[in-house]
Coordinates of C-alpha atoms in Angstrom, one line a residue:
Chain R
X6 CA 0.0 0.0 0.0
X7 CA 2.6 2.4 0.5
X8 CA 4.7 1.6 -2.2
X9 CA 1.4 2.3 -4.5
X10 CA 1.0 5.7 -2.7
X11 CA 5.0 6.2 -3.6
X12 CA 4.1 5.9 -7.2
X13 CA 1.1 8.2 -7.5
X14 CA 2.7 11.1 -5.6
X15 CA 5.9 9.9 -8.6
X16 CA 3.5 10.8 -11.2
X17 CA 1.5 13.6 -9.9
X18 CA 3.0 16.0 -11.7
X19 CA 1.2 14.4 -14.6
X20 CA -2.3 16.0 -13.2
X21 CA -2.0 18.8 -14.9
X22 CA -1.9 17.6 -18.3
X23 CA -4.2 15.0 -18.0
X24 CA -6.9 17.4 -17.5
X25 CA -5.9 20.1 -20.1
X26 CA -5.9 16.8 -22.7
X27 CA -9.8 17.3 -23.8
X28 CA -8.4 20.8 -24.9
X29 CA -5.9 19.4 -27.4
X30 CA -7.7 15.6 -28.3
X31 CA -11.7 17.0 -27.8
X32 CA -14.0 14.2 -27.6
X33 CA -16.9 14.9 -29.7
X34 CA -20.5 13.1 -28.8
X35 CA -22.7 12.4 -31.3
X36 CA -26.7 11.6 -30.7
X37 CA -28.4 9.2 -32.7
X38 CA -31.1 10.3 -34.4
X39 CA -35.0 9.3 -33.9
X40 CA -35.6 9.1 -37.5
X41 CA -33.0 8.0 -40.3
X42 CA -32.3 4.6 -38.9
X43 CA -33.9 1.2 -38.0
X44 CA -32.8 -2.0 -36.0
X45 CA -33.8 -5.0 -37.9
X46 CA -33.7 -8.4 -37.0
X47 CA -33.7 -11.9 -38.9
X48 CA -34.8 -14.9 -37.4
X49 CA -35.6 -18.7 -38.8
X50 CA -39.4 -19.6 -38.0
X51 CA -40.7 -22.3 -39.1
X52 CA -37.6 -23.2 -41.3
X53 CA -37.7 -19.9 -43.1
X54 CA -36.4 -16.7 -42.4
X55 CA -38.3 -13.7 -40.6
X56 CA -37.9 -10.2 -40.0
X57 CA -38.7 -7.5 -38.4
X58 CA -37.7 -4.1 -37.0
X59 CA -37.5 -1.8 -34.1
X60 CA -38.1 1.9 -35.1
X61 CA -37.0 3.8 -31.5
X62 CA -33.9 3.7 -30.0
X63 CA -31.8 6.1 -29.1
X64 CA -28.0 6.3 -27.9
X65 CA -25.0 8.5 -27.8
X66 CA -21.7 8.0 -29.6
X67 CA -18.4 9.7 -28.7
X68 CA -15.1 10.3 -30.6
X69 CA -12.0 11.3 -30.3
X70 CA -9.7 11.9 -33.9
X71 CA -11.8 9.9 -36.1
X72 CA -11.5 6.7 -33.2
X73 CA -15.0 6.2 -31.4
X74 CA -14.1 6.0 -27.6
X75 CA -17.6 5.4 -26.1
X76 CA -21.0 4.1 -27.4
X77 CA -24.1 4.0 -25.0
X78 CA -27.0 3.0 -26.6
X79 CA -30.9 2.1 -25.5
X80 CA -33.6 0.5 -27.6
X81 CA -37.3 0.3 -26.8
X82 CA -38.6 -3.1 -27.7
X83 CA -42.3 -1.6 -27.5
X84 CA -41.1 -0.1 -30.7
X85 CA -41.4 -3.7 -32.3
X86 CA -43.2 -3.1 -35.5
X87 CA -43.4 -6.9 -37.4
X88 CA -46.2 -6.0 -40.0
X89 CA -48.5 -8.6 -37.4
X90 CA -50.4 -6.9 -35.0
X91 CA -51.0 -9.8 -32.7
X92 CA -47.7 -10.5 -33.5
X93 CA -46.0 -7.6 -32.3
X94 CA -48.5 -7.7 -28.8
X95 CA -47.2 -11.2 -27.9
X96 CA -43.3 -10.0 -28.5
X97 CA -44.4 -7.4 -25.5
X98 CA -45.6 -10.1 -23.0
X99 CA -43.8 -11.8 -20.3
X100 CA -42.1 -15.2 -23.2
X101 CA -40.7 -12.4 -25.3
X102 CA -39.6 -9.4 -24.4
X103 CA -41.5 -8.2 -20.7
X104 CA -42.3 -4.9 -21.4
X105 CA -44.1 -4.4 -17.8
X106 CA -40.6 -5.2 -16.3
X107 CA -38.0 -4.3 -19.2
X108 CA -39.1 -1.6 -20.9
X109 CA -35.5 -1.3 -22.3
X110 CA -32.6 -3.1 -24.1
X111 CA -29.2 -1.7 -23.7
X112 CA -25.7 -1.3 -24.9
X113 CA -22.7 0.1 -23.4
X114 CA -19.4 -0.2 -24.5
X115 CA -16.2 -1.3 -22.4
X116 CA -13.4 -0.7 -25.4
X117 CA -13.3 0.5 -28.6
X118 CA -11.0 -0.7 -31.3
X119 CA -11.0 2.1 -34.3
X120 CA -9.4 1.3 -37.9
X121 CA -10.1 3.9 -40.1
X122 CA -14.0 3.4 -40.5
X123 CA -14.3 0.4 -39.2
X124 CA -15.1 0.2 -35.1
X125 CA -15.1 -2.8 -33.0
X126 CA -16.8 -2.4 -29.5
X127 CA -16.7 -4.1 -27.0
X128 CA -19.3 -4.2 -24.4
X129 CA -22.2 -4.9 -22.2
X130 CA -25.4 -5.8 -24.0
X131 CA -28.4 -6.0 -21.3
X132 CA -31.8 -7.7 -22.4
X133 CA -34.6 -8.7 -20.3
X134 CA -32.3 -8.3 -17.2
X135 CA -29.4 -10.8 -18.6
X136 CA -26.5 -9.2 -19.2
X137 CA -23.5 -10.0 -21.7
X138 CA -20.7 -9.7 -23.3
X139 CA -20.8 -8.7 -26.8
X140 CA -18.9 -8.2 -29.9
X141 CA -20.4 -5.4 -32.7
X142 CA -18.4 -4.2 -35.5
X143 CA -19.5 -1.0 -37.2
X144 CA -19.0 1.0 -39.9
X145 CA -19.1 4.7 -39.7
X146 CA -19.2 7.1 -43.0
X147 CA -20.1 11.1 -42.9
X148 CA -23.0 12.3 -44.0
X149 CA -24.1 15.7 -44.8
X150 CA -22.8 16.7 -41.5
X151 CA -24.0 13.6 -39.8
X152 CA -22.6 10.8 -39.3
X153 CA -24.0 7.2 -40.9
X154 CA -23.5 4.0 -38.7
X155 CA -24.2 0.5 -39.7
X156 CA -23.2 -2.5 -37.6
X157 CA -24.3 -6.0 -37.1
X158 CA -24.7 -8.9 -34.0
X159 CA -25.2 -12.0 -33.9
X160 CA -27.2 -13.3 -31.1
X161 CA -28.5 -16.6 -29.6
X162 CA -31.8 -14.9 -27.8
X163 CA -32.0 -18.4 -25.6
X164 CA -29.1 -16.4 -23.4
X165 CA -31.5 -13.6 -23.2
X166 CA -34.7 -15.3 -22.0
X167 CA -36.4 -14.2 -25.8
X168 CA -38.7 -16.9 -26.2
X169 CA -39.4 -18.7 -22.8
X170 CA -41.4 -21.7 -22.4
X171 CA -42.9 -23.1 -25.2
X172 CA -41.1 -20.8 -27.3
X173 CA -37.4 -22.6 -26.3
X174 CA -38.1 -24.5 -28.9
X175 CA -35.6 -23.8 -31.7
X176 CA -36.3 -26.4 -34.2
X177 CA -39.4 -23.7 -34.8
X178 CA -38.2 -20.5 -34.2
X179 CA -34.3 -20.6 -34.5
X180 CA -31.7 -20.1 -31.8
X181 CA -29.8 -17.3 -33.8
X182 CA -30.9 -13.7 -34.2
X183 CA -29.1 -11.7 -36.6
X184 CA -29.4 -8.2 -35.5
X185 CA -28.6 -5.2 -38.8
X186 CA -28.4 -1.5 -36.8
X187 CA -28.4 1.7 -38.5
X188 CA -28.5 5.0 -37.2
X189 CA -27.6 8.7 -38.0
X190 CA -25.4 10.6 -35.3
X191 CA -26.0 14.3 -35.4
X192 CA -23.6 16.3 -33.1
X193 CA -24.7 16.8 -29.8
X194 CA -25.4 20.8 -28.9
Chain V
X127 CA -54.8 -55.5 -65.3
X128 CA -55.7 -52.2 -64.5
X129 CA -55.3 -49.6 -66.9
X130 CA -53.0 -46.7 -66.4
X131 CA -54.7 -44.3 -69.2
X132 CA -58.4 -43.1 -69.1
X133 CA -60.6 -45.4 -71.0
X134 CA -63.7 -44.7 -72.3
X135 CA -65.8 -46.2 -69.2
X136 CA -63.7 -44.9 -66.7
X137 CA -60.7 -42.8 -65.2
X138 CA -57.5 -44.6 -65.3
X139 CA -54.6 -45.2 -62.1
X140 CA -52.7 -41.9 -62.5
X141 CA -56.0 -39.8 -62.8
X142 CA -57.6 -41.8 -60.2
X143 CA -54.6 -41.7 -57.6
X144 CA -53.8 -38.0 -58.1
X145 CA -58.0 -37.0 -57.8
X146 CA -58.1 -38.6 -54.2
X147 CA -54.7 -37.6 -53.2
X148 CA -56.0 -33.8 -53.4
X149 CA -58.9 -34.5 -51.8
X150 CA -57.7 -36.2 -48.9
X151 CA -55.4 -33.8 -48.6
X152 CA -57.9 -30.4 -49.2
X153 CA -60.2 -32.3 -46.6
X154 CA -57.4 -32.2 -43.8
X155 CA -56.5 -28.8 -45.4
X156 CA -59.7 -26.9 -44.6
X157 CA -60.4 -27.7 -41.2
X158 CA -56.4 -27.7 -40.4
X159 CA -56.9 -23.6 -41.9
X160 CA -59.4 -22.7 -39.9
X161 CA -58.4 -24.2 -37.0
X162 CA -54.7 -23.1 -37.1
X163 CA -56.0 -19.1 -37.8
X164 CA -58.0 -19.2 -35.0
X165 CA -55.3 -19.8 -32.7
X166 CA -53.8 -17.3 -30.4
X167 CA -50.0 -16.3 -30.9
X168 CA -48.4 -20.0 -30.0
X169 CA -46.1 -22.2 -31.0
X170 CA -49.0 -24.5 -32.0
X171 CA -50.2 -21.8 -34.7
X172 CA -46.8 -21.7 -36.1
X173 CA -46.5 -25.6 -36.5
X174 CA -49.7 -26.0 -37.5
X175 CA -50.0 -22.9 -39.8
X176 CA -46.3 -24.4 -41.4
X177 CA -48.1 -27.9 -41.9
X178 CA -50.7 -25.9 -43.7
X179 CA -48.2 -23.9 -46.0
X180 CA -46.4 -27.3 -46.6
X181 CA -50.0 -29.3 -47.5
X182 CA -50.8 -26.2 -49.7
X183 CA -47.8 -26.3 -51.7
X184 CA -48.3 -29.9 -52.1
X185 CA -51.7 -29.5 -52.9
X186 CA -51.2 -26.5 -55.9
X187 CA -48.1 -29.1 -57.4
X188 CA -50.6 -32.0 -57.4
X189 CA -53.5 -30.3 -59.0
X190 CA -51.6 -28.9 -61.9
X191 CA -50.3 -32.2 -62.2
X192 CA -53.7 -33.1 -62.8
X193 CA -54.6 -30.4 -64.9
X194 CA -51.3 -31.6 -67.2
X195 CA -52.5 -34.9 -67.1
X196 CA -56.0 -34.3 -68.3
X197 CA -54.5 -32.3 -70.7
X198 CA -52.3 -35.2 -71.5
X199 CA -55.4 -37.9 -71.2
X200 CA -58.5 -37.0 -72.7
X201 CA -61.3 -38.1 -69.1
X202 CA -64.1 -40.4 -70.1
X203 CA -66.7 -38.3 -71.3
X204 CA -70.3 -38.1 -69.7
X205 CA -72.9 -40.3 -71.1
X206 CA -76.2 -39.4 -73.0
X207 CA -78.0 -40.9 -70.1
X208 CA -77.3 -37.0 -68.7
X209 CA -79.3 -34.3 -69.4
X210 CA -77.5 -31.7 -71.1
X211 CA -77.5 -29.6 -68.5
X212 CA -76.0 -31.5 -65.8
X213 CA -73.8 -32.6 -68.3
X214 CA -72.3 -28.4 -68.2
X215 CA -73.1 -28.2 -65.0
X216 CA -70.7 -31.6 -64.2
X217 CA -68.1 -29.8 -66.3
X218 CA -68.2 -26.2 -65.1
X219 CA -67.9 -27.9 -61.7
X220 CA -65.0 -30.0 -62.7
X221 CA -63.2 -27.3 -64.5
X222 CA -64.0 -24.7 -61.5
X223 CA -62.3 -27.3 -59.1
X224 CA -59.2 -27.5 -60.9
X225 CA -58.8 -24.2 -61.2
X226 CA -60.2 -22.5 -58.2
X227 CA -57.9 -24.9 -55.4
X228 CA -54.7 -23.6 -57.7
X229 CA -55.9 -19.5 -57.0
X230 CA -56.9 -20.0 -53.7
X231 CA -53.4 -21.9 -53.1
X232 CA -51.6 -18.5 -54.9
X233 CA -53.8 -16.6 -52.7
X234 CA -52.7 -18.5 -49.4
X235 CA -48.9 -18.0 -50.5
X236 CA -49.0 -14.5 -51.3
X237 CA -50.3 -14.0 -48.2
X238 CA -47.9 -16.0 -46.3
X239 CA -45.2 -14.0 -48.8
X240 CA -46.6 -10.5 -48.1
X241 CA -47.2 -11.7 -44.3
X242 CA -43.3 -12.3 -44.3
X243 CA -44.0 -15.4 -43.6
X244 CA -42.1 -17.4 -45.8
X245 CA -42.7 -21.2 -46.4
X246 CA -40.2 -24.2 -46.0
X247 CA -42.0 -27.1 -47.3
X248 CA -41.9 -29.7 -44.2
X249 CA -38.4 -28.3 -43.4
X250 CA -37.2 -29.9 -46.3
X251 CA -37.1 -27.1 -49.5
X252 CA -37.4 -23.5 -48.3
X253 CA -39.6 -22.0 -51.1
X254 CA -39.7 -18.4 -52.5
X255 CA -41.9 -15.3 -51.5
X256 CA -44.3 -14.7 -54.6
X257 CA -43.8 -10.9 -53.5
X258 CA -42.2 -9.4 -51.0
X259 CA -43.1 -8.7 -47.3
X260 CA -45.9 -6.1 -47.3
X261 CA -48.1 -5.1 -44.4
X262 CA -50.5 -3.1 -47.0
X263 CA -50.7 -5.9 -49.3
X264 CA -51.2 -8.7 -46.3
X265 CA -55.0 -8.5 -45.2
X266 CA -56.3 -8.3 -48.9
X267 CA -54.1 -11.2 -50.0
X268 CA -55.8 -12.8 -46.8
X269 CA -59.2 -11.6 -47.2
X270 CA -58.9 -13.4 -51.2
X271 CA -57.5 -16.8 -49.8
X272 CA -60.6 -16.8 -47.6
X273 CA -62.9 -15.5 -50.4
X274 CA -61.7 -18.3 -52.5
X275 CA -61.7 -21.1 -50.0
X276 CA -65.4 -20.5 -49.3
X277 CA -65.7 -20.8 -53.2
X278 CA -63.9 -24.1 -53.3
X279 CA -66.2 -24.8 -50.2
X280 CA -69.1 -24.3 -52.5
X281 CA -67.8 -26.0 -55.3
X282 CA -67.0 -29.1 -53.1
X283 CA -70.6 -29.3 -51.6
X284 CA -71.6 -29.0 -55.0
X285 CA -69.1 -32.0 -56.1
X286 CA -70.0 -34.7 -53.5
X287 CA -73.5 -34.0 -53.5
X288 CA -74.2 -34.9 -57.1
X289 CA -71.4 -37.4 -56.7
X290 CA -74.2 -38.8 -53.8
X291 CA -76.7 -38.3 -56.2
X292 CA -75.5 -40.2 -58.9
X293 CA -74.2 -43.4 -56.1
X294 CA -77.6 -43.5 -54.9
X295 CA -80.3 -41.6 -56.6
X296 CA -80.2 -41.9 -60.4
X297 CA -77.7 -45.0 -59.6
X298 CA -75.5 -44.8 -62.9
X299 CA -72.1 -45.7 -63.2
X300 CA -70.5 -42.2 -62.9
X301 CA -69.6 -42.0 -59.2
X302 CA -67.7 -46.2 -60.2
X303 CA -66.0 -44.3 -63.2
X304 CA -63.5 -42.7 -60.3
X305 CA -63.3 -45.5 -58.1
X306 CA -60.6 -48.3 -58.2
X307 CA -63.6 -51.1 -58.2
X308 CA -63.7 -49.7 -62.0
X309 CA -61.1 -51.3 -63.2
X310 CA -60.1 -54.0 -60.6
X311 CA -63.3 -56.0 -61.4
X312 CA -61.9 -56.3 -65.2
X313 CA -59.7 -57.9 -66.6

């Protein structure tokens, strides 16, 4: 313990510069927009492939020189729009998705790795309560101002509780969900 | 031996075994339908809604088979013994119910295609959306599939009944002409 106290005091000096460094490398957050993007996903039923989309989410995307150094996104899965009405009410009940309880899905990411436009984040993807570790790689490209992002995940939505009970079934509705995210970041005022 | 082709008395094996394989199968069909749709969101619906897609398919491949066939093999035709008119009537009938299972078959996959629903016949070949997913296009797809099922409904009513009449009313031949006693009886 004191040989760690030792250290700090070593480097203290430092202070000074670390906080001046948003003056030279500004981190610049970026807000996704409500309109301009869509989170689909693709799913086997029945031995053929299904999708559908959530239209609200919302999140906030930070970076520094061209390298992303933070995401933080939320999705609401009441925004579920199949083309199925009863369809889309059963995705809202306790098997699916538990609205009443988890009104939200979220991302946050731990780590960042930026290669020109290409960004893999790390980070903590919470459904229904279950939290993991995930893997998304996304593309970034500017956009009148804007920026464009477009990622994908795969997902096995058994990890998440999607489809309890009956529903665990995966020789009818597959294991796997391919999530396809795009979104417009405006810069945040 | 019995006779492959139609003959003049009666339908031969290949007519005779493709005619009752579509009806068995649009006999589990229709009440498999209606009782699938009614469901509530399950995992039931979805199998049983899939068995329906898959008995469809097989249905609409089996009754242009048919159609081909006839084509193909001229049917025995209807004796003078009939009145002219039930001798239209038998063939307005006959011609509706090859046609009006193939429409109400598209009807049911375009729906299932618009619904996003796509088909995978048994698990075994995934088949193609007629058109693609389309929450607009779905209910009126649907709404035709059910207009032209209660057709068929009416057609098959139609079909059995003066099948029935012929067995046991006017008691002629034409009801044996599509059953297998036709030719097993002969040599």
């Amino acid at each position: 313990m004191v040989g760690k106290k030792v250290i700090l005091l070593r480097w203290i000096w430092l202070l000074p510069a670390v906080l001046c460094t948003p003056v030279f490398a500004a981190e610049e957050c970026y807000t996704a927009a409500a309109t301009g993007g869509a989170v689909t996903f693709r799913v086997m039923q029945a031995g053929a492939p299904y999708t559908g989309t959530f239209r609200s989410f919302s999140g906030e995307v930070c970076f520094t020189q061209g390298r992303i150094t933070r995401i933080d996104a939320a999705l609401d899965p009441a925004s579920v729009d199949t083309g199925l009405p009863e369809l889309d009410a059963a995705l809202k009940e306790k098997d699916f998705f538990a609205l009443r309880e988890y009104p939200r899905v979220t991302f946050v990411s731990t780590s960042v790795q930026s290669q020109g436009d290409t960004h893999t984040a790390h980070g903590t993807l919470e459904i229904k309560g279950n939290r993991r570790e995930v893997e998304i790689v996304l593309r970034s490209q500017p956009a009148d101002g804007k920026i464009s992002v477009s990622g994908s995940l795969v997902l096995d939505r058994l990890q998440y509780g999607i489809g309890a009970g009956e529903w665990t079934n995966t020789k009818w509705l597959g294991a796997e969900v391919k999530l396809d995210i795009r979104a417009t970041l405006s810069r945040k005022q | 031996m019995a006779k492959f082709r139609n003959s003049e008395e009666s339908y031969g094996i290949l007519a005779q075994v493709l005619h009752w394989c579509v009806a068995m199968l649009i006999f589990v069909q229709l009440p498999l339908g209606v009782y699938a749709a009614n469901l509530p969101v399950s995992l039931a619906r979805l199998q049983w809604l899939s068995y329906h897609k898959s008995i469809g398919i097989t249905i609409l491949v089996l009754a242009l088979a048919r159609l081909a066939w006839r084509w193909i093999d001229a049917p025995p035709a209807l004796p003078d013994t009939m009145a002219l008119w039930e001798r239209r009537a038998a063939h307005a009938v006959h011609w509706a119910l090859y046609v009006v299972p193939v429409l109400a078959m598209l009807a049911g996959w375009l729906y299932a295609s618009a619904a996003g629903l796509s088909v995978n016949w048994f698990g075994i070949l995934l088949i193609p959306d007629l058109v693609a997913k389309n929450a607009e296009l779905a209910p009126l797809f649907k709404a035709l599939h059910h207009g032209l099922v209660g057709v068929l409904v009416l057609l098959l009513i139609g079909h059995v009944g003066a099948a029935a009449r012929h067995a046991f009313l006017v008691r002629d031949n034409i009801v044996q002409r599509m059953l297998p006693a036709a030719w097993w009886g002969k040599k």
